[in-house]
Short mmCIF file of C-alpha atoms (C1' of nucleotides) in Angstrom, two decimals:
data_model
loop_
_atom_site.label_atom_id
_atom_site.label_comp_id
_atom_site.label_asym_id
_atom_site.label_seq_id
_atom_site.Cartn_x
_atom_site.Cartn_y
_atom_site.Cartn_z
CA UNK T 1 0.00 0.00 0.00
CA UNK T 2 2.19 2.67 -1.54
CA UNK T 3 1.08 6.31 -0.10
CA UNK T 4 0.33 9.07 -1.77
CA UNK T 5 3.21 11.67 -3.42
CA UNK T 6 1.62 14.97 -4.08
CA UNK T 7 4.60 16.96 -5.16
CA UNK T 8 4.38 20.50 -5.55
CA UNK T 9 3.51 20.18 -9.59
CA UNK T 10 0.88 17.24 -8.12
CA UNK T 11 -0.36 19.94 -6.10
CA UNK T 12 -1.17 22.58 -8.44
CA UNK T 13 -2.20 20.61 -10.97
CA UNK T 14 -5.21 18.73 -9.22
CA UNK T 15 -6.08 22.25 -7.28
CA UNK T 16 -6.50 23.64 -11.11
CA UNK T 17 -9.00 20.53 -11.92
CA UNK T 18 -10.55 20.95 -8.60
CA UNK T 19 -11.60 24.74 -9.48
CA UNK T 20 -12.43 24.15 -13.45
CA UNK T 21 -16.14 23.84 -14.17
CA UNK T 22 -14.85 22.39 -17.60
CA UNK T 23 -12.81 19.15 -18.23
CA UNK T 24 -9.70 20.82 -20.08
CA UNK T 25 -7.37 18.73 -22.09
CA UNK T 26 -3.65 18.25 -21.23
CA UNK T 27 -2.59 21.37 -23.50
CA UNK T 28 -5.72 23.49 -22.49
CA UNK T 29 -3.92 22.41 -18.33
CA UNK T 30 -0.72 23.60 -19.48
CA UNK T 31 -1.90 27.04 -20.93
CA UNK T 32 -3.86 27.61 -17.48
CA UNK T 33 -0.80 26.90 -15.82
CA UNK T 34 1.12 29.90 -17.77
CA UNK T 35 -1.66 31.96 -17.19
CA UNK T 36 -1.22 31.44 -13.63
CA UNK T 37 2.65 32.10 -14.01
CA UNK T 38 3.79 28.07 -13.75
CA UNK T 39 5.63 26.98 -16.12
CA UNK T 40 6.03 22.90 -15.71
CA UNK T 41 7.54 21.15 -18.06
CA UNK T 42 5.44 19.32 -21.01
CA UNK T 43 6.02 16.19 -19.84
CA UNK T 44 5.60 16.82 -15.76
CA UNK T 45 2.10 17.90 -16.64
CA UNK T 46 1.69 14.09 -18.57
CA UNK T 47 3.27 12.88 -16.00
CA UNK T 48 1.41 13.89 -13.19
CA UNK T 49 -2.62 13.73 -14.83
CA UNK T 50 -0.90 10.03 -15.11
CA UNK T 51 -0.32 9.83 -11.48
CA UNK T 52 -3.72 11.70 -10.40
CA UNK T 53 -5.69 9.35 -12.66
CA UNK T 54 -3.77 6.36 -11.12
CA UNK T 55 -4.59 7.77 -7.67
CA UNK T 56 -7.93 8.33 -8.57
CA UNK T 57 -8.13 11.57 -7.37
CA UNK T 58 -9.23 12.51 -11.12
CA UNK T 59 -10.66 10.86 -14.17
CA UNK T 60 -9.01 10.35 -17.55
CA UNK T 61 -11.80 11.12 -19.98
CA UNK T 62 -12.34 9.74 -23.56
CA UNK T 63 -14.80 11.23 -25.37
CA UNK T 64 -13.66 10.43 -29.05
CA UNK T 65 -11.47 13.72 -29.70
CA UNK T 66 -8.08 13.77 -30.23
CA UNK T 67 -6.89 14.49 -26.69
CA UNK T 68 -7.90 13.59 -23.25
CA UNK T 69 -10.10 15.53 -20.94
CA UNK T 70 -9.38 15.65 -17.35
CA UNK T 71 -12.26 15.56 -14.34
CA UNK T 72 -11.86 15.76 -10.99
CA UNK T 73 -15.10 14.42 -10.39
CA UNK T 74 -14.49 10.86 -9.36
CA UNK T 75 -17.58 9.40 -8.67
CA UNK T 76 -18.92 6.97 -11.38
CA UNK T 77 -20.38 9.13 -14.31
CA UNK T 78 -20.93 9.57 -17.94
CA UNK T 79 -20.70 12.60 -19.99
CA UNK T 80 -22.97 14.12 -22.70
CA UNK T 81 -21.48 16.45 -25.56
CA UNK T 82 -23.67 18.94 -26.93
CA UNK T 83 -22.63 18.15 -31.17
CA UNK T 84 -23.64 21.70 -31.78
CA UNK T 85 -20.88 23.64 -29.84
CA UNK T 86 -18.94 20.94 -28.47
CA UNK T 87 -19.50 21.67 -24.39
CA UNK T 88 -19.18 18.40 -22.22
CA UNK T 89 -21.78 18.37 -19.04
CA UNK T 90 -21.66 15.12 -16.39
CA UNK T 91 -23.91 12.89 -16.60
CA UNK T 92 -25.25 10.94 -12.94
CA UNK T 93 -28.05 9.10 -14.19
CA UNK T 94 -26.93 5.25 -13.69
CA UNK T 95 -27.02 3.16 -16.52
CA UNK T 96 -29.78 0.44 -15.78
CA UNK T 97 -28.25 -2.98 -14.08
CA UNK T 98 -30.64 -5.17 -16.03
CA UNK T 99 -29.28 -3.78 -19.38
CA UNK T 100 -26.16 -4.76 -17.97
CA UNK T 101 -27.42 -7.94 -17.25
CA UNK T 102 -28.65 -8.50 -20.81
CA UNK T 103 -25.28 -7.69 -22.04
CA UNK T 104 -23.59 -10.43 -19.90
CA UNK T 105 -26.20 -13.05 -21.02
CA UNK T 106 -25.68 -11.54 -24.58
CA UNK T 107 -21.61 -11.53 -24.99
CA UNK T 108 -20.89 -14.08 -22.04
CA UNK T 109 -18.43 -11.60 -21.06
CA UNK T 110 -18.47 -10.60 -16.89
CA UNK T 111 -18.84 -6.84 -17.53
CA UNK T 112 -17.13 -4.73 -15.10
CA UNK T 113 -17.97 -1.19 -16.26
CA UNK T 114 -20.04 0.98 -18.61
CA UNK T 115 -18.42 3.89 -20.43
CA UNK T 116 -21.07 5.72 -21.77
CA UNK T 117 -20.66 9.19 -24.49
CA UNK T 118 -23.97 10.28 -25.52
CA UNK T 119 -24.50 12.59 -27.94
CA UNK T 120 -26.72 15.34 -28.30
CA UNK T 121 -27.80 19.35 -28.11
CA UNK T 122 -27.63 21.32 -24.60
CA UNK T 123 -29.94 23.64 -24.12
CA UNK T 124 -28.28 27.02 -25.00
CA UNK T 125 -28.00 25.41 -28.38
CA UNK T 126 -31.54 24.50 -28.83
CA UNK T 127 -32.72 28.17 -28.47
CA UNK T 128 -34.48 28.92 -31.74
CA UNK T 129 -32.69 32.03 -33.33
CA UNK T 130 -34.84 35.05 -34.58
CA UNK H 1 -27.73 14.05 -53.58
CA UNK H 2 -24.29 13.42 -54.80
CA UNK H 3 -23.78 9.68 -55.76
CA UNK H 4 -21.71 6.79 -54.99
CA UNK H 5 -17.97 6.77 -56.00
CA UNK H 6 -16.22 4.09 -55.21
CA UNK H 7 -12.97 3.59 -57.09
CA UNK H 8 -10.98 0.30 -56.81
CA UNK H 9 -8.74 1.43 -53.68
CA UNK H 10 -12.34 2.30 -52.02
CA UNK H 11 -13.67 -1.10 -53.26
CA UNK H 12 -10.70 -3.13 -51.98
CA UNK H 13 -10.54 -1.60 -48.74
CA UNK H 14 -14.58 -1.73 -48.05
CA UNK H 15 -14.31 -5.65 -49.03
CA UNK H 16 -11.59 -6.33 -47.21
CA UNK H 17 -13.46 -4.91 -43.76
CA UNK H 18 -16.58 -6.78 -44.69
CA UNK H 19 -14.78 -9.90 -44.44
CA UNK H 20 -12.73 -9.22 -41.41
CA UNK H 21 -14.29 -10.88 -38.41
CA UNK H 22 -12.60 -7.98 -36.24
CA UNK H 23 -12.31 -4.59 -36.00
CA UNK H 24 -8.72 -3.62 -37.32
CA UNK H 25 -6.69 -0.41 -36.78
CA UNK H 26 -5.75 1.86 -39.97
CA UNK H 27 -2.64 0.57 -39.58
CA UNK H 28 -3.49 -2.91 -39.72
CA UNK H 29 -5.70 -2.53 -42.57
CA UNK H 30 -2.37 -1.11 -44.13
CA UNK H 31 -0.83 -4.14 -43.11
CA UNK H 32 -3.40 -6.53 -44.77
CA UNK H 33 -4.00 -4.52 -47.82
CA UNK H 34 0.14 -5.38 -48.33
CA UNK H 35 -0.35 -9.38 -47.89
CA UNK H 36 -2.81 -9.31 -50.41
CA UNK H 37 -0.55 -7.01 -52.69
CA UNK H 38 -1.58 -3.86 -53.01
CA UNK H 39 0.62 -0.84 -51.65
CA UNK H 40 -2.02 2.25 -51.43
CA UNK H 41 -0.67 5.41 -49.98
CA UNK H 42 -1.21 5.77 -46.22
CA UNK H 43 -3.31 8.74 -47.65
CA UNK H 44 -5.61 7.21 -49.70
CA UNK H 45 -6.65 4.42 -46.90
CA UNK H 46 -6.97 7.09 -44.42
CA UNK H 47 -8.75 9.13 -47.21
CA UNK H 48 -11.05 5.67 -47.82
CA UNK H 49 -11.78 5.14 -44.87
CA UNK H 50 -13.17 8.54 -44.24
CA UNK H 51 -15.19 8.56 -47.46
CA UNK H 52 -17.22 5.41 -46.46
CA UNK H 53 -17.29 6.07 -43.28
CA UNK H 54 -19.20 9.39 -44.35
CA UNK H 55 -21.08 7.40 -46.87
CA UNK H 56 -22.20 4.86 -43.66
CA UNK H 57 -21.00 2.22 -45.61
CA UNK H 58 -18.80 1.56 -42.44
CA UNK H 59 -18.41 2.71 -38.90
CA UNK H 60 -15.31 4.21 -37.57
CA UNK H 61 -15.18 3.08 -33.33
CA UNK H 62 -13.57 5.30 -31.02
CA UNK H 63 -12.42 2.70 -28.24
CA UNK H 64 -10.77 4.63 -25.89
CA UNK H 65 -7.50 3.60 -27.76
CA UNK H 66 -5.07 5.62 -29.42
CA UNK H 67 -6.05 4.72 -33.06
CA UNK H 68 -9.55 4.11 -34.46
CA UNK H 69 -10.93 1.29 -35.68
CA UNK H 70 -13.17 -0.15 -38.56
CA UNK H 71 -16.80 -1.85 -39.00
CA UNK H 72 -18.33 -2.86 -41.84
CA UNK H 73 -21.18 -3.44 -39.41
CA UNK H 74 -23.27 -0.53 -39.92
CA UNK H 75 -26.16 -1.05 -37.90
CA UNK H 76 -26.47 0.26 -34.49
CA UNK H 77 -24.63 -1.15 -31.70
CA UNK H 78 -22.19 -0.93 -29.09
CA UNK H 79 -18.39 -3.06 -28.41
CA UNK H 80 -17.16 -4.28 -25.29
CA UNK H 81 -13.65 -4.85 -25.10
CA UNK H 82 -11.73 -7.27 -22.61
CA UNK H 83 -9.70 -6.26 -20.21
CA UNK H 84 -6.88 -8.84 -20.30
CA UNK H 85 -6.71 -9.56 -24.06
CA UNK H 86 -8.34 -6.92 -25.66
CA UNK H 87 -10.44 -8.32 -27.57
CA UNK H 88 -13.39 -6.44 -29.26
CA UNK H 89 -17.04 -7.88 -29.94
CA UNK H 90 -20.09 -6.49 -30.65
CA UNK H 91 -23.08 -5.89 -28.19
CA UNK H 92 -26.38 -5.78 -29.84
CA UNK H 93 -28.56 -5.32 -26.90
CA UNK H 94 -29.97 -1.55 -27.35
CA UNK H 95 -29.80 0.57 -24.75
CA UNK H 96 -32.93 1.13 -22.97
CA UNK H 97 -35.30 4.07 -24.26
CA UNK H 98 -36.47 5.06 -20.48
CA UNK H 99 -32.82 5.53 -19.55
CA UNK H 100 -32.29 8.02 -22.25
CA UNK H 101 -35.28 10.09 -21.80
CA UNK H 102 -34.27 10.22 -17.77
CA UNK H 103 -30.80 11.36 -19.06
CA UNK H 104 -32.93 14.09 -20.98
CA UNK H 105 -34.87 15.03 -17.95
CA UNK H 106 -31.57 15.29 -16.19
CA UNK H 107 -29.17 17.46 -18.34
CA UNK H 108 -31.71 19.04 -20.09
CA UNK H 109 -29.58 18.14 -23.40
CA UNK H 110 -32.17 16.44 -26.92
CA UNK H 111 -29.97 13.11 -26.39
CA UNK H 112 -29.35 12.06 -30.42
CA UNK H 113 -26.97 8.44 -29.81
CA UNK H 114 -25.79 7.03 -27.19
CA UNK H 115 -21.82 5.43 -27.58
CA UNK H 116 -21.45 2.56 -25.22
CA UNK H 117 -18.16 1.23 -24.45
CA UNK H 118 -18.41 -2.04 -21.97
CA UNK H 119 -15.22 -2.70 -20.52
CA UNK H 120 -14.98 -6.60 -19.12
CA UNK H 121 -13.69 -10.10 -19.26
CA UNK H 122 -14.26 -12.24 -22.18
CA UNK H 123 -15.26 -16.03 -21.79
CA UNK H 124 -11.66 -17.32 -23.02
CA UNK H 125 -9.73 -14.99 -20.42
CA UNK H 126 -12.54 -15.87 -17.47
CA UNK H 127 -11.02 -19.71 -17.80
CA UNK H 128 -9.23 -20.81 -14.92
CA UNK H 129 -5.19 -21.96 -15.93
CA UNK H 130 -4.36 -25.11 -14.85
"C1'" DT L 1 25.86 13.06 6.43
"C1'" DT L 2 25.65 10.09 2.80
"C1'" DA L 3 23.36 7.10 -0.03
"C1'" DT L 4 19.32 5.99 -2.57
"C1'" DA L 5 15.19 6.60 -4.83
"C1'" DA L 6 11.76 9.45 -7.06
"C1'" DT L 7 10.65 13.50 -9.70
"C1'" DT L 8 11.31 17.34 -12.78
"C1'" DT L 9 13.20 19.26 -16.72
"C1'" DA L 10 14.44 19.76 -21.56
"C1'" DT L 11 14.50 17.61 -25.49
"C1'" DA L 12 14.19 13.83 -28.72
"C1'" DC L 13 11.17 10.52 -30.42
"C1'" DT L 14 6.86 7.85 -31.69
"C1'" DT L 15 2.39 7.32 -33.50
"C1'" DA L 16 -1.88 8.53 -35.66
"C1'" DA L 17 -3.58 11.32 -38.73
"C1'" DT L 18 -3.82 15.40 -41.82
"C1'" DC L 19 -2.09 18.43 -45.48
"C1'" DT L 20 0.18 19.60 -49.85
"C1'" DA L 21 1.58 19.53 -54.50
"C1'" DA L 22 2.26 16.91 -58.44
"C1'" DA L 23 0.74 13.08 -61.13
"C1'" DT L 24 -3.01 10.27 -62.62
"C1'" DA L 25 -7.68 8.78 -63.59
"C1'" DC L 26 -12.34 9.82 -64.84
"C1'" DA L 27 -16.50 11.86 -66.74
"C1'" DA L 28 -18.92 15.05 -69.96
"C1'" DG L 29 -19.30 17.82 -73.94
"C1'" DG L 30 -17.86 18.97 -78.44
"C1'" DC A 1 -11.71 10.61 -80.26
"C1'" DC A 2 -10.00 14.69 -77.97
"C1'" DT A 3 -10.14 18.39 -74.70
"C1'" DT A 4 -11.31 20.25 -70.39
"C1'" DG A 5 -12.45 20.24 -65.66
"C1'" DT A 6 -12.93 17.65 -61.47
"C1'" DA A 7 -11.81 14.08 -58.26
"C1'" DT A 8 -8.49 10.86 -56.60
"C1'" DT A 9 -4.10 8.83 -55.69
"C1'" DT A 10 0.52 9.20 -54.53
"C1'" DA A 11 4.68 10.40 -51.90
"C1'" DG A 12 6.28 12.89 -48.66
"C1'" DA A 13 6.14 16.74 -45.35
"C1'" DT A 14 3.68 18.34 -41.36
"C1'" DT A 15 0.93 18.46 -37.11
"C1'" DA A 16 -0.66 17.08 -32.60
"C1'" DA A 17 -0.81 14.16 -28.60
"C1'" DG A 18 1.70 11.69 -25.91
"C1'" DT A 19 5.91 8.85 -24.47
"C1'" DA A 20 10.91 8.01 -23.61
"C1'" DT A 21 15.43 9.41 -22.15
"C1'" DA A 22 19.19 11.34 -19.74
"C1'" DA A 23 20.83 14.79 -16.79
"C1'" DA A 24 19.77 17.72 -12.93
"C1'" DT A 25 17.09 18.35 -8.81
"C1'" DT A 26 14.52 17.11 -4.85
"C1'" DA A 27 13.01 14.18 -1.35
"C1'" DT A 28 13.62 10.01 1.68
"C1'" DA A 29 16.00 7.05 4.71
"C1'" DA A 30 19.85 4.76 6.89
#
DNA sequence: TTATAATTTATACTTAATCTAAATACAAGG
DNA sequence: CCTTGTATTTAGATTAAGTATAAATTATAA
């Protein structure tokens, strides 16, 4: 049971997830970080969203872009993205254990976890314009 | 309503996913397209790919991997991949309607798709080794 | 203190995918 | 059949995200 190294870098970097209301991607991070007058190296800033994620004190999101979003909400949850303007919003809404269930009986596979991207248009985008 | 063109790289590559029984990376369809002899430019399968993918003839998966991968299944459905080996299958079990429209009553978002990824064990890895 | 291990830094590298410019193929009209 | 315009393929350069490496720094422990 290996405890937990929050290095200075560590620090900052999950404090700046902690206060988003977004889920920035690794370069997004690293151009908050400027703003805020850090200036980690490229790698350190892989490096530790690696060791947060493996800690679990974030989430590694994969929503089908290029890069990775980062959440500090660690609680199981999906996300929705609006296809209209691209914003990401949580999702808490479990997904059904019989459908689950019916997958199992389905593949014969034991499934351990649902990652769920839905797809649709948020509300700001749905506005009719004049 | 612009019509179908498929030339004979398009053709080649769109026969060769239909009878894959997996679901192979660009760079594996690279790979294959050189054991049966032909040497397309990365470009042009990349540039394939994308054409019947827009066309629906096939389904580009985002996986949670680094590269995409290809489907000549073009119906709707989800993949589960296994943990240990990797493996991907399909999962043709929809997801429920009533979970959807609570996911609407919850975000507020019109929900368009839903894009499942199960995560699990598959019934070859889930047999105990001797 | 001294040794040892982990982390950061800067930079090089890898991989997936896109872009570009030139060459080629293709379709339509004369 | 020939010309013209458009789309596609090709080869190679380029981009973007992320990983690997080696040296320097920091932290940990005997």
């Amino acid at each position: 049971m290996n405890k937990l190294n929050l290095t200075k870098q560590r620090k900052v970097i999950l404090d700046l997830l902690q206060h988003s209301d977004d889920h920035p991607t690794a370069s997004e991070i690293i151009e908050r970080l400027r703003d805020q007058g850090h200036h980690f190296a490229y790698g350190t800033v892989y490096n530790s969203l690696k060791y947060l994620t493996e800690m679990e004190l974030i989430r590694e999101l994969k929503l089908g872009e290029t890069a990775s979003r980062y959440d500090a909400r660690t609680d199981d949850h999906h996300h929705i993205v609006c296809k209209r303007c691209g914003k990401v919003d949580e999702v808490l809404t479990e997904v059904p254990a019989e459908w689950l269930k019916a997958v199992e009986q389905e593949t014969a596979y034991r499934v351990d976890h649902a990652h769920v991207v839905l797809e649709g248009v948020c509300p700001a985008c749905r506005i009719p314009q004049a």
